[in-house]
PDB file of C-alpha atoms in Angstrom:
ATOM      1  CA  UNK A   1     -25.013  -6.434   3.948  1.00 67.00           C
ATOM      2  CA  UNK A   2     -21.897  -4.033   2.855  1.00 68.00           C
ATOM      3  CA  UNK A   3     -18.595  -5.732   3.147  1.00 90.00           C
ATOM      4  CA  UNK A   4     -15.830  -3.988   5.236  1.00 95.00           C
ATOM      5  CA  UNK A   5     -13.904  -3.532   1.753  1.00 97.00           C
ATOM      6  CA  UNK A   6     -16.581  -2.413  -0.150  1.00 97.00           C
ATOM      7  CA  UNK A   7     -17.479   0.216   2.824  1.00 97.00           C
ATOM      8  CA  UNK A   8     -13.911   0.928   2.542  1.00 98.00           C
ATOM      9  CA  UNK A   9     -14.016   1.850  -0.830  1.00 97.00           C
ATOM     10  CA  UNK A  10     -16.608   4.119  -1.075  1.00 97.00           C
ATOM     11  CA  UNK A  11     -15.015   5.870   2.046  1.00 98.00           C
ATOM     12  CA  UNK A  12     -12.466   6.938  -1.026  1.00 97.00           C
ATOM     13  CA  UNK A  13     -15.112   7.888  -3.746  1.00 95.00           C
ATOM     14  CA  UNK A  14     -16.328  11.665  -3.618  1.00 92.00           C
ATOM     15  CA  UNK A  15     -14.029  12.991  -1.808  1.00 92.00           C
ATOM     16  CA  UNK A  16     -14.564  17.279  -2.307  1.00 90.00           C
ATOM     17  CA  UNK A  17     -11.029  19.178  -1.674  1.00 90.00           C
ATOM     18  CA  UNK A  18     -10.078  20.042   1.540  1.00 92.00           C
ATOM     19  CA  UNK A  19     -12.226  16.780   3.143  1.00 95.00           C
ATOM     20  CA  UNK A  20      -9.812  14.182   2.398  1.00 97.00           C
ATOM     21  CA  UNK A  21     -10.186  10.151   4.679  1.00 98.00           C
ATOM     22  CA  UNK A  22      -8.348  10.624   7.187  1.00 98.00           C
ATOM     23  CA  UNK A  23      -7.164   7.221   8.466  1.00 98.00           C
ATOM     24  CA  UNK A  24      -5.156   7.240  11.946  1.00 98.00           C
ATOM     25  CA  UNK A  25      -2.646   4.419  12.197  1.00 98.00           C
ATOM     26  CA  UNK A  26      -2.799   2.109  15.342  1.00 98.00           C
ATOM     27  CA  UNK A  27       0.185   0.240  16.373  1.00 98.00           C
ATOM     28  CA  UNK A  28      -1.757  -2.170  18.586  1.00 98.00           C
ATOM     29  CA  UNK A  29      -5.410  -3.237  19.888  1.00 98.00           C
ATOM     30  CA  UNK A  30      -5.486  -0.662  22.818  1.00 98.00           C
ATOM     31  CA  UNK A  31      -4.474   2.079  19.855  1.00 98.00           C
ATOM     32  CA  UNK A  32      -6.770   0.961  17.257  1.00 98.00           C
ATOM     33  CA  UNK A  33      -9.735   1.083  19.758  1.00 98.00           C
ATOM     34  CA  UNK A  34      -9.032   4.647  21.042  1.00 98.00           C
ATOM     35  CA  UNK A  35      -9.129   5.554  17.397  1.00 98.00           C
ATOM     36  CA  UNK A  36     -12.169   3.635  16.209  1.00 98.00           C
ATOM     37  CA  UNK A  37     -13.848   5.206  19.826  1.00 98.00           C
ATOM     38  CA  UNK A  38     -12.825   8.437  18.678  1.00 98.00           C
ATOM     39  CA  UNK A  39     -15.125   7.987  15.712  1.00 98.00           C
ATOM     40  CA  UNK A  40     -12.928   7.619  12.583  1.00 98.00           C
ATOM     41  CA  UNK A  41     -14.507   5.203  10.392  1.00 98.00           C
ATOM     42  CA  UNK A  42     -11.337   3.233   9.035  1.00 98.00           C
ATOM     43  CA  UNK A  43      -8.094   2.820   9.998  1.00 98.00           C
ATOM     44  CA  UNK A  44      -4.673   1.995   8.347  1.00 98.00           C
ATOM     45  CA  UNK A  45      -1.897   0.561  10.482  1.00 98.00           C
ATOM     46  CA  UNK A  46       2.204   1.775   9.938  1.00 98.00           C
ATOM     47  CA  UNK A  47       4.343  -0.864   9.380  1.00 98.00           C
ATOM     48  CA  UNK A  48       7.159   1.356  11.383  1.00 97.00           C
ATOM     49  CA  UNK A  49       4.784   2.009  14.293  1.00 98.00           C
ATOM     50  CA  UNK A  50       3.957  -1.961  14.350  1.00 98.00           C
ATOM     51  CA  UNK A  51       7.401  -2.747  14.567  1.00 98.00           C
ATOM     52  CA  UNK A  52       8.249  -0.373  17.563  1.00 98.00           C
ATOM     53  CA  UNK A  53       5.460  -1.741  19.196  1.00 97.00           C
ATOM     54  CA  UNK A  54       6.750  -5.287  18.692  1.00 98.00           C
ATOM     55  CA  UNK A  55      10.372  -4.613  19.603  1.00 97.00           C
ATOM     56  CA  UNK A  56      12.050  -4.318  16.327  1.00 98.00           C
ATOM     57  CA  UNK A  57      13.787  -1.587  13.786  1.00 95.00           C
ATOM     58  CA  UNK A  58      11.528  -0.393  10.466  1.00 93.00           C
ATOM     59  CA  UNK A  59      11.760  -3.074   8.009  1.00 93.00           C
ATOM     60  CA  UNK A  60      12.691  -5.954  10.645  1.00 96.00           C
ATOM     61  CA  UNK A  61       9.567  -7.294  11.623  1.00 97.00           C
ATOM     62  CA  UNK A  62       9.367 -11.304  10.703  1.00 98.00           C
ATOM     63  CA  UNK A  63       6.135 -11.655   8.060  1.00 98.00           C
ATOM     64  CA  UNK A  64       4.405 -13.910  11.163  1.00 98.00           C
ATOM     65  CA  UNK A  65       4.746 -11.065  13.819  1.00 98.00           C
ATOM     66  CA  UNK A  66       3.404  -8.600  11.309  1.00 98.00           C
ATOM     67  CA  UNK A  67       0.518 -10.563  10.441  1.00 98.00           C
ATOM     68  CA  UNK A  68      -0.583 -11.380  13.701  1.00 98.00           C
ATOM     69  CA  UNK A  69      -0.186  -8.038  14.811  1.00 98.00           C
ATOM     70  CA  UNK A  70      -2.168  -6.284  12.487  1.00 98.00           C
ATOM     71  CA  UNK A  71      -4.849  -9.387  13.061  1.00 98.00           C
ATOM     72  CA  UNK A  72      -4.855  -8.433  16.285  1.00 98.00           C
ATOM     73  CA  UNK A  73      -5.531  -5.014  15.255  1.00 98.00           C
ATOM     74  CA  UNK A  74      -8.236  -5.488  13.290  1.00 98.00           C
ATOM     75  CA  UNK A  75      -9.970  -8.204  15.764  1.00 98.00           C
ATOM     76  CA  UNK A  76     -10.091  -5.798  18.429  1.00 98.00           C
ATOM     77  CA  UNK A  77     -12.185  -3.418  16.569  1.00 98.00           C
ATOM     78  CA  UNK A  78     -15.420  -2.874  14.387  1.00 97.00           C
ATOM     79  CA  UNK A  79     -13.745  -0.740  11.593  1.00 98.00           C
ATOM     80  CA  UNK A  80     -11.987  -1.371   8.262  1.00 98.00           C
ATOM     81  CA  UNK A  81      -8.391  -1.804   8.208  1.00 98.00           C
ATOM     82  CA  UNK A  82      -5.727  -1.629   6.160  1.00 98.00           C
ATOM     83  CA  UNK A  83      -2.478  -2.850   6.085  1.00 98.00           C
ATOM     84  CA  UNK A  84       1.086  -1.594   5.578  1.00 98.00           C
ATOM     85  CA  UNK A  85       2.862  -4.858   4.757  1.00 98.00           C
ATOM     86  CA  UNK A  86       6.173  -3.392   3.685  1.00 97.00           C
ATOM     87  CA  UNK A  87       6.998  -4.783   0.219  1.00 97.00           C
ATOM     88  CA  UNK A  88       5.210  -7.754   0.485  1.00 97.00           C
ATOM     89  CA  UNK A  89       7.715  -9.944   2.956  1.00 97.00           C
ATOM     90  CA  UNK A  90       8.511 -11.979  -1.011  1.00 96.00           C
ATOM     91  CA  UNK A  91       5.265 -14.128   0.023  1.00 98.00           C
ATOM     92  CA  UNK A  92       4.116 -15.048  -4.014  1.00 97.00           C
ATOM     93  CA  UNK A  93       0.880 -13.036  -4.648  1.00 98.00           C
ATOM     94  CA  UNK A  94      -1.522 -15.838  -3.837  1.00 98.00           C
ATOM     95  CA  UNK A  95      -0.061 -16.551  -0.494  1.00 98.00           C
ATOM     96  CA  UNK A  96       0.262 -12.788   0.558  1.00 98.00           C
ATOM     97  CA  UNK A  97      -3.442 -12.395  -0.118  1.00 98.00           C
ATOM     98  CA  UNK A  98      -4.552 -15.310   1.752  1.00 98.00           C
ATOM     99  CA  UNK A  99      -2.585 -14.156   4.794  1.00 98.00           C
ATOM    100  CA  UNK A 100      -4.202 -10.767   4.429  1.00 98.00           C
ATOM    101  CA  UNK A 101      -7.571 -12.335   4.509  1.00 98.00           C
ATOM    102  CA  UNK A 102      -6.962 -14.241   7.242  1.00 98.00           C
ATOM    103  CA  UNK A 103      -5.687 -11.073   9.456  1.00 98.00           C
ATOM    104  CA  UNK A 104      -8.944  -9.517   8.915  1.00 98.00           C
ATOM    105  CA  UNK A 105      -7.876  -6.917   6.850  1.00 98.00           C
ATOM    106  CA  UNK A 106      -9.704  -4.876   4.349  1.00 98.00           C
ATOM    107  CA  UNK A 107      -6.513  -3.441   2.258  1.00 98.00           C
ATOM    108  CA  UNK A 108      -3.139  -2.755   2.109  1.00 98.00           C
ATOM    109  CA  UNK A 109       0.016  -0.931   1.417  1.00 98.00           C
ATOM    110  CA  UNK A 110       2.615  -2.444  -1.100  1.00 98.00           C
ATOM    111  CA  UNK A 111       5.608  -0.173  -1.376  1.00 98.00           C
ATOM    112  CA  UNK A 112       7.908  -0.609  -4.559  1.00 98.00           C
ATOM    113  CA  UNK A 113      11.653  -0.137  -3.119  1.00 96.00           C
ATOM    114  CA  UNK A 114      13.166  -2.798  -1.270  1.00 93.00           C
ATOM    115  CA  UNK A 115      15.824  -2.587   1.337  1.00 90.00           C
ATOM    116  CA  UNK A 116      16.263   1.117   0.847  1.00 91.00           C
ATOM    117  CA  UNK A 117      16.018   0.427  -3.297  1.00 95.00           C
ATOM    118  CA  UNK A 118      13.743   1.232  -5.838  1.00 97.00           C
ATOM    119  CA  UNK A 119      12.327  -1.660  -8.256  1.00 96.00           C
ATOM    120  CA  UNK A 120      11.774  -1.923 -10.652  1.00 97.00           C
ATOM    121  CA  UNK A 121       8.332   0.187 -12.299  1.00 98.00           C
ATOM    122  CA  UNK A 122       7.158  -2.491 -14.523  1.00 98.00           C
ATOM    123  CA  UNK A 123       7.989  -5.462 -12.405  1.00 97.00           C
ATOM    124  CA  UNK A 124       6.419  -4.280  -9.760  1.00 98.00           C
ATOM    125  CA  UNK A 125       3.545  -3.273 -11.768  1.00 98.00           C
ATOM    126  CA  UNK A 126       3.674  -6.863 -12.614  1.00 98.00           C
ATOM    127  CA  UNK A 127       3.331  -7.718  -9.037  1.00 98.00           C
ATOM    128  CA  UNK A 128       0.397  -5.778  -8.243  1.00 98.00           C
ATOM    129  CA  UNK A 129      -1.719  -6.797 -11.299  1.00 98.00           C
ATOM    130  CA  UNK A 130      -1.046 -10.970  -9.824  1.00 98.00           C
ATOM    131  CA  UNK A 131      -2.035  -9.456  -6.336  1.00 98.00           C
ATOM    132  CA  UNK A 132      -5.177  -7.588  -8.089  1.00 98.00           C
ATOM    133  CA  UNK A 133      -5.580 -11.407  -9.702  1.00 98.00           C
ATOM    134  CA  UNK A 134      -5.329 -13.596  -6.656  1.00 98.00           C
ATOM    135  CA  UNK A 135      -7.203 -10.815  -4.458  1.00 98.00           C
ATOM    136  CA  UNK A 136     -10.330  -9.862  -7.183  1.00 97.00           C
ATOM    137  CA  UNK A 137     -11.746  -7.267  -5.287  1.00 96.00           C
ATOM    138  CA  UNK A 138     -11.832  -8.645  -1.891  1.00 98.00           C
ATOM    139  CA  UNK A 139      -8.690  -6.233  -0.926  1.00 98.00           C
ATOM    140  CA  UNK A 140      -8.145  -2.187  -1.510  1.00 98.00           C
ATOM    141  CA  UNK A 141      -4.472  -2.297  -2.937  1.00 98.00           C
ATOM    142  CA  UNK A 142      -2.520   1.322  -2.411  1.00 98.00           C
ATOM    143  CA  UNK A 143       0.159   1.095  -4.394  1.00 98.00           C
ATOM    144  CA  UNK A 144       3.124   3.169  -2.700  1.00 98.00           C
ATOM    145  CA  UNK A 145       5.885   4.935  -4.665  1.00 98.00           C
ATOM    146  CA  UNK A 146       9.356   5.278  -2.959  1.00 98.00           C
ATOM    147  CA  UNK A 147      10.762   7.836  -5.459  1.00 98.00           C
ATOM    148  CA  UNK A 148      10.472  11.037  -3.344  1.00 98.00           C
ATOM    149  CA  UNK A 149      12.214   9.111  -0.623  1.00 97.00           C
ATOM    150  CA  UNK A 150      14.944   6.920  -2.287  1.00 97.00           C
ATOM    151  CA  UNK A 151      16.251  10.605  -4.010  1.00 96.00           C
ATOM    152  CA  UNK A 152      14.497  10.245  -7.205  1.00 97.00           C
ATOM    153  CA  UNK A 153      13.088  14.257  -6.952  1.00 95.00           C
ATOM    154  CA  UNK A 154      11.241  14.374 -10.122  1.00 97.00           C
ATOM    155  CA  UNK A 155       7.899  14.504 -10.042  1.00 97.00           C
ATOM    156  CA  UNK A 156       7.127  12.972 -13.473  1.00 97.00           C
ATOM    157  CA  UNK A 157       9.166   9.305 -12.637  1.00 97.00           C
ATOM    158  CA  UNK A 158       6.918   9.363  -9.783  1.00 98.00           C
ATOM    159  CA  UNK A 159       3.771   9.851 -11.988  1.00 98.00           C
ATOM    160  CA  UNK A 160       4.857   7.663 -14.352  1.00 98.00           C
ATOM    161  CA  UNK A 161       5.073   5.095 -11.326  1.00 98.00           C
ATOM    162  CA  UNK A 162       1.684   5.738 -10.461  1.00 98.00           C
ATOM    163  CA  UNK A 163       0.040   5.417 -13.857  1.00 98.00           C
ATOM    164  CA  UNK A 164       1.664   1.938 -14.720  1.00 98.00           C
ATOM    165  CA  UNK A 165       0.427   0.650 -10.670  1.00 98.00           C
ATOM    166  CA  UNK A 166      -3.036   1.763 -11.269  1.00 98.00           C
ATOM    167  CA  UNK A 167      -3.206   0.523 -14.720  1.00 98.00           C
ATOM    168  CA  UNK A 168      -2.317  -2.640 -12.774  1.00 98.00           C
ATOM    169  CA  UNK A 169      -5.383  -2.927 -10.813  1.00 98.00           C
ATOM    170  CA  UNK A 170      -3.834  -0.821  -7.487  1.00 98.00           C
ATOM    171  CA  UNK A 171      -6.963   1.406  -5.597  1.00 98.00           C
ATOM    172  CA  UNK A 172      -4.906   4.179  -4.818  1.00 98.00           C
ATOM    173  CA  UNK A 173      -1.497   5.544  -5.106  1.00 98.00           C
ATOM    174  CA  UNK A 174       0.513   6.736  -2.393  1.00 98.00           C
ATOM    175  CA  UNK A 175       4.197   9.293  -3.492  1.00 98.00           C
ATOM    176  CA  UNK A 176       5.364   8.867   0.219  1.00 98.00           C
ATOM    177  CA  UNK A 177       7.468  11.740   0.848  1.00 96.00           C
ATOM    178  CA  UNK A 178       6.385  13.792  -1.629  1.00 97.00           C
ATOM    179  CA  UNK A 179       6.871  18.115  -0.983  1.00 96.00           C
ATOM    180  CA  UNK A 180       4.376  20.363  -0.830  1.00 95.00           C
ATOM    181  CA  UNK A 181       5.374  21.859  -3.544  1.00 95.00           C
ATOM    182  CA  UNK A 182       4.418  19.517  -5.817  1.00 96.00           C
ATOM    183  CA  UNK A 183       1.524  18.059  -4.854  1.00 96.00           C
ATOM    184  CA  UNK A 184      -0.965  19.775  -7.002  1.00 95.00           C
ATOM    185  CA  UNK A 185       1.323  18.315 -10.115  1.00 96.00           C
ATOM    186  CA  UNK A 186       0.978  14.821  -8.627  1.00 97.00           C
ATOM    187  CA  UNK A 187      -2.675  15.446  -8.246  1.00 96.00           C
ATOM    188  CA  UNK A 188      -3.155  16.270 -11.623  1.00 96.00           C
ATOM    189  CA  UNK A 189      -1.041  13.692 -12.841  1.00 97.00           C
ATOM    190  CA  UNK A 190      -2.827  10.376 -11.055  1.00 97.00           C
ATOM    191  CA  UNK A 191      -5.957   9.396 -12.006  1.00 94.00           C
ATOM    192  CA  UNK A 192      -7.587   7.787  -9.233  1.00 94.00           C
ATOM    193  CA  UNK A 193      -7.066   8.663  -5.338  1.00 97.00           C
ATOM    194  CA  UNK A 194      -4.129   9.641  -3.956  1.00 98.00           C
ATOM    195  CA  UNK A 195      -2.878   8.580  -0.505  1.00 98.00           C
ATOM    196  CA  UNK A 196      -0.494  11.932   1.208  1.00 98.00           C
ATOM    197  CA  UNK A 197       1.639  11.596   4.418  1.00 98.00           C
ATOM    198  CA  UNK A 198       0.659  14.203   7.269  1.00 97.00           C
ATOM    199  CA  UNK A 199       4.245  15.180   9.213  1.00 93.00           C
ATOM    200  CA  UNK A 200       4.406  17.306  11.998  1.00 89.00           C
ATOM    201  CA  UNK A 201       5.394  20.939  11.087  1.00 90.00           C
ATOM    202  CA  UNK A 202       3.696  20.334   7.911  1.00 93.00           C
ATOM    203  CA  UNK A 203       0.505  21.407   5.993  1.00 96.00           C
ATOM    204  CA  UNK A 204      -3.013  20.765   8.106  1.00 96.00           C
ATOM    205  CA  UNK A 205      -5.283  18.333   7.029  1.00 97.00           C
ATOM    206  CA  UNK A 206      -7.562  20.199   5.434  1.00 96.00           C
ATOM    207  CA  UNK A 207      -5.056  21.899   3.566  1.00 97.00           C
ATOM    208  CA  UNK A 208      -3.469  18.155   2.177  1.00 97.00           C
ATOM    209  CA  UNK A 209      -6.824  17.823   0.934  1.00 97.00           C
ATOM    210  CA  UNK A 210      -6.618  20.934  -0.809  1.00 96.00           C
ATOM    211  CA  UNK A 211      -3.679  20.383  -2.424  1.00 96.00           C
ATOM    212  CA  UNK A 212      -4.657  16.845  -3.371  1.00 94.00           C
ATOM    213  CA  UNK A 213      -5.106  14.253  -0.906  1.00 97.00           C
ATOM    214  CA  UNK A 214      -7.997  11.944  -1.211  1.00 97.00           C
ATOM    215  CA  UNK A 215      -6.600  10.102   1.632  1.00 98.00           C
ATOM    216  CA  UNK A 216      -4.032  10.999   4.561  1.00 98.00           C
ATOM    217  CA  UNK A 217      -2.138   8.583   6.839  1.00 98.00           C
ATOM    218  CA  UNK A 218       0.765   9.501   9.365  1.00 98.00           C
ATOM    219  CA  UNK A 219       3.205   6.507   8.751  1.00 96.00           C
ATOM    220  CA  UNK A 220       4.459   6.278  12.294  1.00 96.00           C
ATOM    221  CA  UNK A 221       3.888   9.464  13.354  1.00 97.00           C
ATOM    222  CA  UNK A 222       1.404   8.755  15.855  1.00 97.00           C
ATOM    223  CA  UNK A 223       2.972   6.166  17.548  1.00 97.00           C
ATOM    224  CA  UNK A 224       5.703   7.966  18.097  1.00 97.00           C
ATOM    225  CA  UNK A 225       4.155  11.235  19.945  1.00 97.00           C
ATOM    226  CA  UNK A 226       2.644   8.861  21.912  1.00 97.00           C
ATOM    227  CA  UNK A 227       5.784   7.262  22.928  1.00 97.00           C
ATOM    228  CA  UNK A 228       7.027  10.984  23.548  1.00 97.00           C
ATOM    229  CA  UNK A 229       4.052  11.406  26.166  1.00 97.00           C
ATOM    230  CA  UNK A 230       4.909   8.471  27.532  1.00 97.00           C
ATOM    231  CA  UNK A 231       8.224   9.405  28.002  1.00 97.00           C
ATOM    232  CA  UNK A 232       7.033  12.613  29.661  1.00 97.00           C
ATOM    233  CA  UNK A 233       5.132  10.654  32.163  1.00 98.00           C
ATOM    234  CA  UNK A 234       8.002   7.952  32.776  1.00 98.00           C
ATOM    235  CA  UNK A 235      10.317  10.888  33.430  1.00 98.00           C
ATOM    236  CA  UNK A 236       7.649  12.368  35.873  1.00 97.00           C
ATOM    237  CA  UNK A 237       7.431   9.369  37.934  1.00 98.00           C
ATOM    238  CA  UNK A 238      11.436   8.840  38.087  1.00 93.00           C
TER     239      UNK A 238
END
């Protein structure tokens, strides 16, 4: 019988341009199941959408709420799922992977900045290899790099980034924030798959995977046009 991670995986592997995983991000059960109804074979929850949903600002949620969010997430549905778990909540390595386990999780995001700054390259490749360690390859580790969004605009810091994560042991890599018009210089600067953010106003999904993507996620982006809607209908019945 495949494992969830190892379907996972090869959900990443062969990827052709311009048919990239697309992996919708649920904020709660009732989200993840529309999704997973909808027919998308994996999903990836946002840490920002999560924390609306719980009642709390990006970056606040307490490690337990987070957890048992996402575990309810992934209970509630028969599809992978990955995790955005921030930078890690400073659980040691060991600990972070057991708790990931436990939710029911297939993978996760590790981002390298920390309150708004950027770590470290080589300590946080550090990190990821003792996650790699304590996880084997039980988890699907995308390794995210803040540069593009902590105003570090040069591509090649960010490639740099990437090369000394996935020489670490990460899956994927993921330049959050990254513009368009770099992209194909990213893409030909990572080796293994890349991880791009779809934003409204921006390119399609199809063309992401043209210019790169072997993966796309929407950070909160979903979660919050359905809070719009909802706000449409609220304002409706007032």
């Amino acid at each position: 019988m495949v494992s969830g991670v190892d379907l996972f995986r090869a959900l990443h592997r062969g990827r052709v341009p311009g048919d990239p995983l697309v992996l919708p991000g649920p904020w709660d059960a009732a989200s993840a199941r529309v999704f997973a109804e909808a027919g998308f074979p994996a999903l990836a929850t946002p840490s920002a959408g999560v924390a609306a949903s719980l009642g709390y600002e990006d970056g606040a949620t307490p490690a337990d709420e987070m957890f048992a969010a996402v575990a309810r997430i992934a209970r509630a549905v028969d599809v992978p799922v990955s995790a955005d778990i921030e930078d890690g909540y400073g659980l040691a390595p060991r600990e972070l992977v057991e708790r990931l386990l436990e939710a029911g999780v297939v993978g996760c995001n590790l981002e390298d900045s920390h309150r708004g700054v950027l770590q470290d390259p080589a300590r946080h490749a550090d990190r990821l290899a003792e996650v790699r360690a304590a996880a084997g390859d039980r988890l699907f580790v995308n390794a995210r790099v803040d540069t593009f969004v902590r105003g570090v605009t040069d591509p090649a810091r960010a490639i740099q980034r990437a090369a000394s994560y996935v020489a670490a042991g990460a899956d994927c890599v993921y330049p959050i924030g990254a513009p368009t018009d770099v992209l194909p210089l990213l893409r030909s600067g990572i080796q293994g798959p890349v991880n791009l953010l779809a934003r409204p106003g921006g390119p399609s999904l199809t063309a992401l995977g043209e210019l790169g993507a072997t993966r796309i996620t929407f950070g909160p982006g979903l979660q919050l046009r359905a809070t719009e809607a909802l706000r449409e209908i609220a304002a409706e019945l007032a």
